[in-house]
Structure formats: structure tokens, C-alpha cells
Coordinates of C-alpha atoms in Angstrom, one line a residue:
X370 CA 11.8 22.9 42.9
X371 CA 9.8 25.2 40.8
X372 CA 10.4 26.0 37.5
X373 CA 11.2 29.8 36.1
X374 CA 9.1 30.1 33.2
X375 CA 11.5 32.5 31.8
X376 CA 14.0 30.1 31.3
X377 CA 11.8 28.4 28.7
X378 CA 12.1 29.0 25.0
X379 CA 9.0 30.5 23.3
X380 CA 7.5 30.5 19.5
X381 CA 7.0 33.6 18.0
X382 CA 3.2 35.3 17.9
X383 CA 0.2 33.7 18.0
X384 CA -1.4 34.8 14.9
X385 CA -2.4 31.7 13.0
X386 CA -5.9 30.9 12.1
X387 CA -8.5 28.4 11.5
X388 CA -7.3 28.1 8.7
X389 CA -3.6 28.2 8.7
X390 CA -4.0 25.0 10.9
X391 CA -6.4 23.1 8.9
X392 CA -4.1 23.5 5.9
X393 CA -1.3 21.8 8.3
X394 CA -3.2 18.7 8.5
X395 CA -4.6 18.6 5.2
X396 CA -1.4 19.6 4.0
X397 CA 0.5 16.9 5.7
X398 CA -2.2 14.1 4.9
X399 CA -1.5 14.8 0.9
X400 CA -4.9 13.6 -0.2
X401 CA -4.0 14.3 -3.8
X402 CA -1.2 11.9 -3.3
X403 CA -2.5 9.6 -1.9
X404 CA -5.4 9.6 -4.2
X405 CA -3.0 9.3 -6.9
X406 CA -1.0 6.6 -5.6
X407 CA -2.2 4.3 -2.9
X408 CA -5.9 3.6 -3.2
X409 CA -5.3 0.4 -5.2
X410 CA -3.7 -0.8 -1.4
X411 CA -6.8 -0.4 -0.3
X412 CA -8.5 -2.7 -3.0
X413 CA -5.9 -4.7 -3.1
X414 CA -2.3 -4.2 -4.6
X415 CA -0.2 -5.2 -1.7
X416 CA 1.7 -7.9 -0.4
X417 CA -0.5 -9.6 1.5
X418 CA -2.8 -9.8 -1.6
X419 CA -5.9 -9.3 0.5
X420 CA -7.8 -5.9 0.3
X421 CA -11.5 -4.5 0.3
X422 CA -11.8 -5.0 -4.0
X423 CA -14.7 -3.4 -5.4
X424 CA -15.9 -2.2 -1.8
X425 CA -12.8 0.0 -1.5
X426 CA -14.7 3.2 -1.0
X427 CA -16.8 2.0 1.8
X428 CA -13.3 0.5 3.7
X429 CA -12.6 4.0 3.3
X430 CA -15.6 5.0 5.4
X431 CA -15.0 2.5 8.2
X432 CA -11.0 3.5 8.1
X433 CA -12.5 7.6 8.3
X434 CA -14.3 6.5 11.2
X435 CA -11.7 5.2 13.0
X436 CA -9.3 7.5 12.0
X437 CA -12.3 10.5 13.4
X438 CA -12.1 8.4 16.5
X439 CA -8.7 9.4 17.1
X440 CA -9.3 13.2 15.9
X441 CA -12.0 13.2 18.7
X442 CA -9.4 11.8 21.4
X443 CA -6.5 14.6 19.9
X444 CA -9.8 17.4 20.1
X445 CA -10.4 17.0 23.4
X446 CA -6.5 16.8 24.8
X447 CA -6.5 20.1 22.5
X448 CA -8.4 22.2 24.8
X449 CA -6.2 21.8 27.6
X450 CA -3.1 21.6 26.2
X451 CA -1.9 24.3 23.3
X452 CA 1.9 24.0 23.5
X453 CA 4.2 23.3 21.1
X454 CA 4.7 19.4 20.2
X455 CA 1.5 18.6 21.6
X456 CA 0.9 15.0 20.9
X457 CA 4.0 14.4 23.4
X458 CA 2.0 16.0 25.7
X459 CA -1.4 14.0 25.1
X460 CA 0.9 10.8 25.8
X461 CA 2.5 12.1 29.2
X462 CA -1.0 13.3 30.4
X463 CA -2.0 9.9 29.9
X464 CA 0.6 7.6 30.3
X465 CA 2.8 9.0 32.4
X466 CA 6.4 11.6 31.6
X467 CA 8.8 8.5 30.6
X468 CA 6.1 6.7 28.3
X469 CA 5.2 10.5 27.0
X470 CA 9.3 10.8 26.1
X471 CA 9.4 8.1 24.2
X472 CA 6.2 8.4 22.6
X473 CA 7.7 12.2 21.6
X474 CA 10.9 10.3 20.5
X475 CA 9.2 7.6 18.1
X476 CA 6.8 10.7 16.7
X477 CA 8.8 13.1 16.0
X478 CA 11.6 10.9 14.5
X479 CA 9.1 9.8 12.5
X480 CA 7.6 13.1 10.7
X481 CA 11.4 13.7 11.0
X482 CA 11.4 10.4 8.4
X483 CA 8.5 11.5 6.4
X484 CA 10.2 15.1 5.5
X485 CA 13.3 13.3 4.1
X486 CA 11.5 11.0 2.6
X487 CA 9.5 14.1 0.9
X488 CA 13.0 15.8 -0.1
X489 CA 13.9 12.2 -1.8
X490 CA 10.9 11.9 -3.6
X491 CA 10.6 15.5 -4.8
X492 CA 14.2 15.5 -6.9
X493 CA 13.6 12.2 -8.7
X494 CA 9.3 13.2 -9.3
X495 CA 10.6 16.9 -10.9
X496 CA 13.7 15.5 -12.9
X497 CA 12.1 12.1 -14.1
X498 CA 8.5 12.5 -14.2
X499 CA 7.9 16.4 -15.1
X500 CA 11.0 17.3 -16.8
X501 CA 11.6 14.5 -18.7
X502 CA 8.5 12.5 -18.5
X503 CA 5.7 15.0 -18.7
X504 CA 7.9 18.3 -20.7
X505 CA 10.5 15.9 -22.9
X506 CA 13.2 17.8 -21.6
X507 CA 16.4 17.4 -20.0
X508 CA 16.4 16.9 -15.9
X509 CA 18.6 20.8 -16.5
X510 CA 20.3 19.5 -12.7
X511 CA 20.7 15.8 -11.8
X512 CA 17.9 14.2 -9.1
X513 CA 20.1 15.1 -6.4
X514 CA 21.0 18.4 -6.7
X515 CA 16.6 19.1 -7.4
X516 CA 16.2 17.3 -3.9
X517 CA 19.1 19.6 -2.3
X518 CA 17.3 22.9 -3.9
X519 CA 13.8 21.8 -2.4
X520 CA 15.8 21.2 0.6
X521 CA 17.0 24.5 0.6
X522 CA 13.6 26.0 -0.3
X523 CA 11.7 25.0 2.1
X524 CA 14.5 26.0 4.4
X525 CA 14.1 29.5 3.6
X526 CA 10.1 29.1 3.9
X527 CA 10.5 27.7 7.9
X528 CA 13.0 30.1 8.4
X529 CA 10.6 32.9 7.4
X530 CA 8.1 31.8 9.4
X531 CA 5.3 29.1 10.2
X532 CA 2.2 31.6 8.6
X533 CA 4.5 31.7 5.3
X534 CA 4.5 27.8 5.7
X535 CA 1.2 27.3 5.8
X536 CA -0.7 29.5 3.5
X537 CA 2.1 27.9 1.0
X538 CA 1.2 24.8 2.0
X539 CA -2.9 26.2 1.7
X540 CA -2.4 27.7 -1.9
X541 CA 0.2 24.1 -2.7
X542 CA -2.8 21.6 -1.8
X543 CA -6.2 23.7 -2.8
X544 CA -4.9 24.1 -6.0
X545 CA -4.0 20.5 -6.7
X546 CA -7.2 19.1 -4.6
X547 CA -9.5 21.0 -7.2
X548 CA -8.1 19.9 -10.3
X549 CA -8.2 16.2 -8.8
X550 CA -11.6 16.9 -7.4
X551 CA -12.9 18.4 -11.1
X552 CA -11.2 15.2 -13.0
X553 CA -12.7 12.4 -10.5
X554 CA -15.9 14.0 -11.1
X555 CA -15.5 13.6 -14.8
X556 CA -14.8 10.3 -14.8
X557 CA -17.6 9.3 -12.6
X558 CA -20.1 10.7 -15.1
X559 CA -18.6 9.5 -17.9
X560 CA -17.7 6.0 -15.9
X561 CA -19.3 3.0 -18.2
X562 CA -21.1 2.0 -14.9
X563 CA -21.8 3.8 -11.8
X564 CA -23.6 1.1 -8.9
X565 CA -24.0 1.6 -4.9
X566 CA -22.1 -1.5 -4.8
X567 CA -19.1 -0.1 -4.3
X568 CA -20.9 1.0 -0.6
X569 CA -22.2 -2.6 -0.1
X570 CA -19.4 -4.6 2.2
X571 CA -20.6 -7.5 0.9
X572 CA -18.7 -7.2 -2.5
X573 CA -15.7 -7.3 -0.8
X574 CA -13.8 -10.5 -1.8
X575 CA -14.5 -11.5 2.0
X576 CA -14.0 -10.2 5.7
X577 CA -10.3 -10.4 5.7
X578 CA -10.1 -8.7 2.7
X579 CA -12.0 -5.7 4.2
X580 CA -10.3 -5.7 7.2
X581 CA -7.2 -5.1 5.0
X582 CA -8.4 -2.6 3.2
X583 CA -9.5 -0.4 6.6
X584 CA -6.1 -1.3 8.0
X585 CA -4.4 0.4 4.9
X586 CA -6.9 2.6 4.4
X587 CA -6.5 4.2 8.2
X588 CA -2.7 5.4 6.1
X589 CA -4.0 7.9 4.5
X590 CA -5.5 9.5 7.1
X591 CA -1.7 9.6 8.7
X592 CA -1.3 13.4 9.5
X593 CA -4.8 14.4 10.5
X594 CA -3.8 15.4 13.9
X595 CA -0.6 18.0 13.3
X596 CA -2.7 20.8 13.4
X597 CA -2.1 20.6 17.5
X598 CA 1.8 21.0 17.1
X599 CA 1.2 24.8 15.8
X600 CA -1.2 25.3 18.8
X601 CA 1.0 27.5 20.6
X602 CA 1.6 29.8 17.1
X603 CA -2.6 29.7 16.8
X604 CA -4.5 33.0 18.3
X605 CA -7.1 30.5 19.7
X606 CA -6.0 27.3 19.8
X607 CA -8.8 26.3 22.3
X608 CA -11.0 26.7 19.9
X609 CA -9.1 26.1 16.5
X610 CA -7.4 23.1 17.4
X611 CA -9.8 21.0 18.2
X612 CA -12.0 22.2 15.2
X613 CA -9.2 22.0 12.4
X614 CA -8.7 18.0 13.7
X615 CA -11.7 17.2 12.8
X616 CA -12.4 19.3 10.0
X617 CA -9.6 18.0 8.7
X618 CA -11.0 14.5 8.8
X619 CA -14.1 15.1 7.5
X620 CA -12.6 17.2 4.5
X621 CA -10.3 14.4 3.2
X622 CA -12.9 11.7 4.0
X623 CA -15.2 13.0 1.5
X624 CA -12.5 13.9 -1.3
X625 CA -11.5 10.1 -1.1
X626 CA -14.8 8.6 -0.9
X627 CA -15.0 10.6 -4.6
X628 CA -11.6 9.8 -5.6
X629 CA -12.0 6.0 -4.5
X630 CA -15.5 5.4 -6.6
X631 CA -13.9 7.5 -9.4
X632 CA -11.3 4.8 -9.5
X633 CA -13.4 2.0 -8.7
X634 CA -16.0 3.3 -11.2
X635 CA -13.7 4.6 -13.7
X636 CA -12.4 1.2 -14.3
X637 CA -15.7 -0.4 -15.0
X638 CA -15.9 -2.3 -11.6
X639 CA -13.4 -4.4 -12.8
X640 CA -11.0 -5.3 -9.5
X641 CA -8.6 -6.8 -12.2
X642 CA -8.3 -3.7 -13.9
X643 CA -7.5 -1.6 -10.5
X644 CA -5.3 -4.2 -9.5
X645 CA -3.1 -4.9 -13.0
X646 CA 0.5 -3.9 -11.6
X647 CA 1.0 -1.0 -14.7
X648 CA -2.8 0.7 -13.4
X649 CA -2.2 0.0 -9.9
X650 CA 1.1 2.0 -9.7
X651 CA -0.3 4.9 -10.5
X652 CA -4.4 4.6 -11.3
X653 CA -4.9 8.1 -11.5
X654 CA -2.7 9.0 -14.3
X655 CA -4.0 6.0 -15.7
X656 CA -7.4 7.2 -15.8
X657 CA -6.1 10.5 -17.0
X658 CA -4.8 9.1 -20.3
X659 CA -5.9 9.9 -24.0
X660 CA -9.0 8.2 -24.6
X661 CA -6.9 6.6 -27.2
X662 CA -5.1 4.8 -24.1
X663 CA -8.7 3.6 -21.9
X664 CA -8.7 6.9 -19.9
X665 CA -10.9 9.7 -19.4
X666 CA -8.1 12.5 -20.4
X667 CA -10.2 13.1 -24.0
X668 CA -7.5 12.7 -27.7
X669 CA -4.7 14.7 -26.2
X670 CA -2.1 14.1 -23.4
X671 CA -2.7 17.4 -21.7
X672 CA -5.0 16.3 -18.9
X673 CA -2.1 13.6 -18.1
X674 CA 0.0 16.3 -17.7
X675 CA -1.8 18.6 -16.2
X676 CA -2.6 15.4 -13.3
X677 CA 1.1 15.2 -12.7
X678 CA 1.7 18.4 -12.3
X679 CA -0.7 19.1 -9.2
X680 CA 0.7 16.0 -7.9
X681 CA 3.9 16.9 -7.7
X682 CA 2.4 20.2 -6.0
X683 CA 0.8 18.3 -3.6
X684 CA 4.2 16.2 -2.7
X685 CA 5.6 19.8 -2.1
X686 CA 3.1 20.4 0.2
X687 CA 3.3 17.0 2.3
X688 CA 7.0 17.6 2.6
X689 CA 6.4 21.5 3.7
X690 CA 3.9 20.1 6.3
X691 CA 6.2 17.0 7.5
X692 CA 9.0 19.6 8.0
X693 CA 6.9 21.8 10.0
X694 CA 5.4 19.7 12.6
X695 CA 8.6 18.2 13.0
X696 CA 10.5 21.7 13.9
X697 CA 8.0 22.1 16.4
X698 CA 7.8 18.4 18.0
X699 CA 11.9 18.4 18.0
X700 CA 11.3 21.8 19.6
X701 CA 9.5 21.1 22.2
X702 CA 11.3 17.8 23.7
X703 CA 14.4 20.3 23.3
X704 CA 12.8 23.0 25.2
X705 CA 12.0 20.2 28.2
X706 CA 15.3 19.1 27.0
X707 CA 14.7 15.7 26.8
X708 CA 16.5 16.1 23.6
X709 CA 20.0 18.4 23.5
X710 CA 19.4 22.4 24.4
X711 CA 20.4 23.3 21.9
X712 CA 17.6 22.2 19.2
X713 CA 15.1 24.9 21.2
X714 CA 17.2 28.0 19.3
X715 CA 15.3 30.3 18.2
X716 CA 15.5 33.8 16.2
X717 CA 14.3 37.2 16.9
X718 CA 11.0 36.6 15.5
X719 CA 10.5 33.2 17.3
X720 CA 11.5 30.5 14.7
X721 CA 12.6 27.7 15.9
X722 CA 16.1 27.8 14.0
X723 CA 17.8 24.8 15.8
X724 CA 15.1 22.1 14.9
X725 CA 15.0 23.7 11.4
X726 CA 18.5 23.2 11.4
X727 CA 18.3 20.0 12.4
X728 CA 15.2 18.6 10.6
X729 CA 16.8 20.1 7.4
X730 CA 19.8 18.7 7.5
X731 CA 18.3 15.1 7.8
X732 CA 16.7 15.5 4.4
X733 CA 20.0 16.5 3.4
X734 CA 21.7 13.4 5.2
X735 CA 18.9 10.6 3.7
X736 CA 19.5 12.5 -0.2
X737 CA 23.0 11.6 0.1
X738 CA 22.6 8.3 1.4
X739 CA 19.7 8.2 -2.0
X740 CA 22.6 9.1 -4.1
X741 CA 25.8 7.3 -2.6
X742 CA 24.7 4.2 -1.2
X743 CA 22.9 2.1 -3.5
X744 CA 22.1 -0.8 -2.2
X745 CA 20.3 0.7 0.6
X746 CA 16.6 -0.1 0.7
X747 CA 16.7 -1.0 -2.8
X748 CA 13.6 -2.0 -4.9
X749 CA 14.4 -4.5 -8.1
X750 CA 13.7 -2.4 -11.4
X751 CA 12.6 0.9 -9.3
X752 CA 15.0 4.0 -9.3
X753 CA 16.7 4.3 -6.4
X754 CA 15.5 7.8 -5.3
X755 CA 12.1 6.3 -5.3
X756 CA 12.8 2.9 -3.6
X757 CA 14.3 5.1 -0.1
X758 CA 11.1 7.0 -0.6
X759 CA 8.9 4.0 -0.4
X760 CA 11.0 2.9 2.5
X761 CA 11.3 6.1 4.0
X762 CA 7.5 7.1 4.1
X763 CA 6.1 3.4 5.1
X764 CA 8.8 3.7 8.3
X765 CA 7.3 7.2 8.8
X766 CA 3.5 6.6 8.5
X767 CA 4.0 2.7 10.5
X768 CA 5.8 4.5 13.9
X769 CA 2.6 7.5 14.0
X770 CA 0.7 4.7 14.0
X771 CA 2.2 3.6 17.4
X772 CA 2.0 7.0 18.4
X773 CA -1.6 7.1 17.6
X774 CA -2.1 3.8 20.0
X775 CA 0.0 4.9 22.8
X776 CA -2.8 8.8 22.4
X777 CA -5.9 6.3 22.4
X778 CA -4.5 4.0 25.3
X779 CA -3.8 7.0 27.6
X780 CA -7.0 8.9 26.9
X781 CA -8.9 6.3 29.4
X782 CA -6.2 8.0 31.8
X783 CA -5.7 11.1 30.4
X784 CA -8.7 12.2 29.7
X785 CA -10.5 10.5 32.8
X786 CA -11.8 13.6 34.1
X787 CA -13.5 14.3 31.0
X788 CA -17.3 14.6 31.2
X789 CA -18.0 12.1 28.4
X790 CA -16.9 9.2 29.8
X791 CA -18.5 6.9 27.5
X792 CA -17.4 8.6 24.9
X793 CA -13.9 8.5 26.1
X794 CA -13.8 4.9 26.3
X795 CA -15.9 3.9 22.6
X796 CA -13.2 6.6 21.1
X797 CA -10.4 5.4 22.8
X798 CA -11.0 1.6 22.2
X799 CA -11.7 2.2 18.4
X800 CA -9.0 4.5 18.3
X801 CA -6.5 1.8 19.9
X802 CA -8.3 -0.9 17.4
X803 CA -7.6 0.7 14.1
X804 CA -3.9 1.8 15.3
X805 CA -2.7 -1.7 16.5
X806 CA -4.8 -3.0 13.3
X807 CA -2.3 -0.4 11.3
X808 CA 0.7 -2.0 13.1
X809 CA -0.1 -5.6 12.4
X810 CA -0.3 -4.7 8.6
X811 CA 2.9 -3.2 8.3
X812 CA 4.5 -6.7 10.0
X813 CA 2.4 -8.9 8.1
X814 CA 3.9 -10.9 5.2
X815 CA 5.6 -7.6 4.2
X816 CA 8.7 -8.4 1.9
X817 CA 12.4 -6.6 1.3
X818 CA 13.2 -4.2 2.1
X819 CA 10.2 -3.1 4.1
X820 CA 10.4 -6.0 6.3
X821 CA 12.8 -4.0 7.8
X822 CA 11.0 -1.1 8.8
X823 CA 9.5 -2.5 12.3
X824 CA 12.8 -3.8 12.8
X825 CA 14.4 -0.3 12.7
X826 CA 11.7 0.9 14.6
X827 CA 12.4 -1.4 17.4
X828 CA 15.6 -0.5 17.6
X829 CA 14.5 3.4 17.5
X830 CA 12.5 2.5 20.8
X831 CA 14.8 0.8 22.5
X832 CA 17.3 4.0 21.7
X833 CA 14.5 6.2 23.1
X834 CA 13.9 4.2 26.4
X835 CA 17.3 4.5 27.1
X836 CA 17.9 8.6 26.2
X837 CA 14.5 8.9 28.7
X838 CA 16.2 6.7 31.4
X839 CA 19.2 8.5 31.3
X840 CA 18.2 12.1 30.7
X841 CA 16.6 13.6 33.8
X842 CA 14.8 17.0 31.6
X843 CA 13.2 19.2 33.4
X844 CA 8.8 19.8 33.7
X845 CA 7.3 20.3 30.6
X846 CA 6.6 23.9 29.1
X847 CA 2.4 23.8 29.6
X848 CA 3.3 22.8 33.5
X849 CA 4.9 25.6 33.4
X850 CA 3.8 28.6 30.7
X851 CA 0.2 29.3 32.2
X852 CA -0.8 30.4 28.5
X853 CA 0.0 26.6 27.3
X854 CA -2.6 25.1 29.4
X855 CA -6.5 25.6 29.0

């Protein structure tokens, strides 16, 4: 039996923009965090021990590449597709409506993830690290309560609507990205030593190492593609989707080529340097530390400060776009009600207030859990805030990562009509490589507590096979909504 289209809940207007959806991705990838935080992975700094070393900005290139392989793949299922939730679509084109379920199930769960793992983060980062550690003040309200207000913030913002969310997320991220931009800049032309060696594969420790460092380095490149979920909010999403994906890409690409030599260059090309723990937890502050201290932030602490404060406005941005693609993705299996009804609510202006509801109140469930229970996903000598963020974002980044191998898999199905065959297959197969390459190095020789983490994701699977067995739905919205489809 046909479907009546009027049965299906819609998103308010379409009146977002090129731009809007560029700053979705951008905002959600966090390239000012993760330049901040986790480019000594690449090098290096993980459990495995093995990374890309002095090479790191050129594993960054080959993880770009990969990572642009997938964006190509999400471009082209962009023009046909502009619903809500998209990338569950990409996998039921290609795969089939039970594998394209799940595949929903595992992604959205885990942006789902990511946003609390944002909320966590952002109460202990304001109270511990700005207030206290930056100003010398008292945390005024304890890490909690800070989580529960940006909570409660960026409820408001998704309640007011996605344009609100994403010029906020715009203004949030090109502020911090420039300051970053400016500082790396700095330090490269004031850098002791600045050599093309750090583009030369052969000063990586070895091949392993550099396969390493592209397997982590393809993480911070997690986000690129969540421009699609606000395809049915975009005024031409034909045309914008598939241009803000790979925009995206190549706009963070460069900024961490730049912010990868300015570490590797900053610290003399010295991989023990990058690599010490105390540097290695957070190289860019370290770099931006009195001269006094070794870094490039001149005889007063004020460019240290200054660092942490657009890093902390880039966090807020990451968690703004996390929360947004997930309304939409919890949306849209809820609209096809794969998911409960209920969760498709929406407003008089077309918010989606159900998934809000729901997305919201998950921060709000993983704070108190931050808070109450103690021993869960605890780090030796790390507060506890930050030890469920660390756990919380690696669960989120490692399940988009089998997301992103289910999209490339499919395409050879999916996209088989395409009139690029060849390139079809070389973006699908690179695409597939660098995801199940992702995988392996979030199973291999990973310690407590994350050794958990594909564990838990296992078990999310199986719970999502089971909810598609048993849960007929009904035919997805662009089968359906003639303006969904291209």
C-alpha cells in the first residue's frame, strides 16, 4: 500500500545556506580542538606507541585524502537524497532498509554520544580550566551545574531554530579558528627550524608507524559529512550539500596541515618533545606559554589565555553541532518510525522538539552519571568529568567510523547507476580502507577503560538488529516526500 505523504512529519523552511551547512560540518569536526588536543596521536602519543613522528603533517594529508574519499561518496548520495537524517538513507540505498536501520541506529546513537560527551566536557573545561585555571577565580557553580546550564543553553538555541544553531556555531568556530590560525603562523616563523621533512614519509619512524598515524589522523576528520542531515532545512541542497562536504574537507585539511607543522616545527623537530606526556596532553597551550616557559606566547601569560579561551569556544561549537545532527538523524528514524512516534514532534515553526527532547536529556542523563557514579569509565589521576569525556567521545567518533564503512561498502550498490563508475569503486574502496583501518585502531592494544568501547558498541548493534527485526516502520520519507528526492 501506498503511503500518504501527509502523514509524514516535516522540518520547518528551507532557508539555510551554503554557508549555514558548511559551518555544521566544520562546526562539528572542532578543528580548533582537535588541533589543540590530539595531533600528538597522530605523531605518536597513544597506546599503541606507534604513530607517523616527525611526518605527522603529511599522515595528515594521506588521512585528508581518505577522509575526501568518503566526502565524494556522501556528495554524490547528496544529490539524490535531501531528507532529513540522510546518511541512514545513503546506507538503505545501498545496502538494503534493515542494514540502513541499523546503520541509522549505530550513527545516530553515536553523535547522540558525542553531544553528551560535549555537555561533560564543557562544565569541567569552564569551572577548572577558565575560571579557575586561566581567571584564578572561584568555579562561582560547581562542574555540574556549568554542564546542566550549557545543557540548557543549547536547548533553548535548537529550540529556536536550526539557522540560530548554525550561524552560532559559524560565529563560535571562525572566531576560535583565526586566533589558532594567527598563533600557528607565529610559531612557524619564529620556529628554530622550519624543513620539508615533515612532508617526506620517510621520516616517519617506519611504515607501521605511518599507518598509525593516518588511522588516527582519519579522527579528526569525524564530522565532515553532517552537513547532509540539514539537507531538508537547506534552500538548495542539490547543490549545497554536496559542495559544503567537501568544502568542508578541504577547509580543515589545510588549517591542520598548518597546525600539525606548527607543532612539529614549533618544537624543534624534536618527536621527544611532541611526545613528553606534560606537551603531549595539550601541545598547543604548550606552545602558547611565556617565552620564559619554551613557548612562543612572548614574557606574559596572556596569549595562554587567550588559547584557552577560543578552545573552549570551539568545544561549545562541537557540542552545538553534535546536538544538531543528532535531532535531525533521531528525527528521521522516528518519522519512518523505526524509532518511537513520538521522537518526530515537532512545533509550529518545524523544530523537531521530541528529538531535542530527547537528545537533551541524554546530556543531562551522562552529567549525572559524570557526577554520581565514580568509578564509571574512570582515568587514574584524571578528573572524573574529563575521564567520561575521553570515553564518551572515543565511543562516539569509533561507531561513525563503522557508519562511514557500511556508506563506502554500499556506494558500489548504491550508487551503481552513477556515471563514474571508476570513480565509484577507487572512492568507495579507499573510503572502506581508511574506515575499517579507523576500526582496527580503536580495538588494538587499547587499555581501560576504553577497551570497552567496541565492547559497548557490539552490544549497541546487536540491540539495533533486534529493534529493526522486530519493528516493521513504514517507507522512508524521500520514497515518499517528492521534494526529498533529486
Amino acid at each position: 500500500m501506498a503511503e500518504d505523504g501527509a502523514a509524514y512529519e516535516r522540518l520547518g523552511t528551507k532557508r539555510l545556506t551554503l554557508v549555514d551547512v558548511i559551518a555544521q560540518s566544520v562546526g562539528l569536526i572542532g578543528p580548533v580542538f582537535s588541533a589543540a588536543f590530539l595531533i600528538p596521536l597522530i605523531a605518536g602519543a597513544s597506546a599503541t606507541g606507534h604513530g607517523a613522528g616527525i611526518a605527522t603533517p603529511f599522515a595528515v594529508l594521506l588521512a585528508a585524502a581518505g577522509t575526501f574519499a568518503l566526502g565524494w561518496i556522501v556528495a554524490q548520495y547528496a544529490k539524490r537524497v535531501h531528507a532529513a537524517g540522510s546518511l541512514y538513507d545513503y546506507v538503505t540505498m545501498g545496502l538494503g532498509q534493515r542494514a540502513g536501520t541499523v546503520a541509522g541506529w549505530i550513527y545516530y546513537g553515536g553523535t547522540t554520544v558525542l553531544a553528551s560527551a560535549i555537555a561533560v566536557l564543557v562544565g569541567w573545561f569552564l569551572h577548572d580550566v577558565i575560571l579557575v585555571g586561566t581567571f584564578g577565580v572561584s568555579g562561582v557553580l560547581p562542574v555540574a551545574l556549568w554542564g546542566l546550564v550549557y545543557v540548557a543553553a543549547r536547548f533553548l538555541v535548537l529550540y529556536t531554530g536550526v539557522e540560530l544553531s548554525t550561524r552560532t556555531q559559524l560565529t563560535l568556530a571562525l572566531v576560535s579558528a583565526v586566533v589558532v590560525l594567527l598563533f600557528s603562523v607565529n610559531v612557524i616563523l619564529n620556529a628554530p627550524v622550519n624543513s620539508l621533512r615533515a612532508f617526506n614519509p620517510a621520516e616517519a619512524p617506519n611504515l607501521t608507524g605511518l599507518f598509525f598515524g593516518v588511522l588516527y589522523g582519519v579522527l579528526i576528520f569525524v564530522g565532515f559529512e553532517t552537513a547532509a542531515n540539514l539537507a531538508e532545512e537547506t534552500a538548495n541542497p542539490k547543490r549545497s550539500i554536496p559542495r559544503a562536504v567537501l568544502l568542508s574537507v578541504a577547509i580543515v585539511t589545510a588549517y591542520y596541515v598548518i597546525a600539525a607543522y606548527a607543532q612539529v616545527a614549533g618544537f624543534g623537530f624534536d618527536l621527544k618533545v611532541l611526545l613528553d606526556p606534560e606537551v603531549a596532553a595539550a601541545p598547543l597551550f604548550a606552545l602558547g606559554s611565556p617565552a620564559a616557559a619554551g613557548g612562543y606566547g612572548g614574557s606574559s601569560d596572556l596569549v595562554l589565555k587567550l588559547l584557552e579561551i577560543v578552545v573552549f569556544l570551539d568545544v561549545l561549537a562541537v557540542g552545538l553541532g553534535a546536538a544538531t545532527a543528532s535531532t535531525r538523524g533521531v528525527f528521521a528514524l522516528a518519522r519512518d518510525r523505526r524509532i518511537p512516534g513520538p521522537l518526530a514532534a515537532v512545533n509550529g515553526r518545524g523544530q523537531p522538539v521530541g528529538s531535542i527532547v530527547f537528545v537533551e536529556a541524554f546530556s543531562v542523563l551522562m552529567i549525572l552519571f559524570a557526577q554520581y557514579w565514580e568509578g564509571l569509565f574512570a582515568l587514574p589521576g584524571q578528573h572524573h568529568f574529563f575521564a567520561m569525556f575521553a570515553w564518551l567521545s572515543t565511543y562516539g567518533g569509533f561507531v561513525l567510523m563503522i557508519v562511514y564503512a557500511l556508506t563506502a561498502l554500499g556506494a558500489l550498490r548504491g550508487l551503481g547507476d552513477h556515471g563514474n563508475q571508476a570513480g565509484v569503486w577507487v572512492a568507495s574502496l579507499i573510503g572502506l580502507a581508511v574506515s575499517v583501518g579507523a576500526i582496527f585502531g580503536g580495538v588494538y592494544q587499547v587499555t581501560a577503560p576504553f577497551d570497552m568501547v567496541w565492547k559497548i558498541a557490539l552490544v549497541w548493534i546487536v540491540l539495533g538488529i533486534v529493534v529493526t527485526l522486530a519493528v516493521r516502520g513504514r517507507a522512508p520519507a524521500h520514497e515518499v516526500l517528492d521534494d526529498l528526492r533529486g
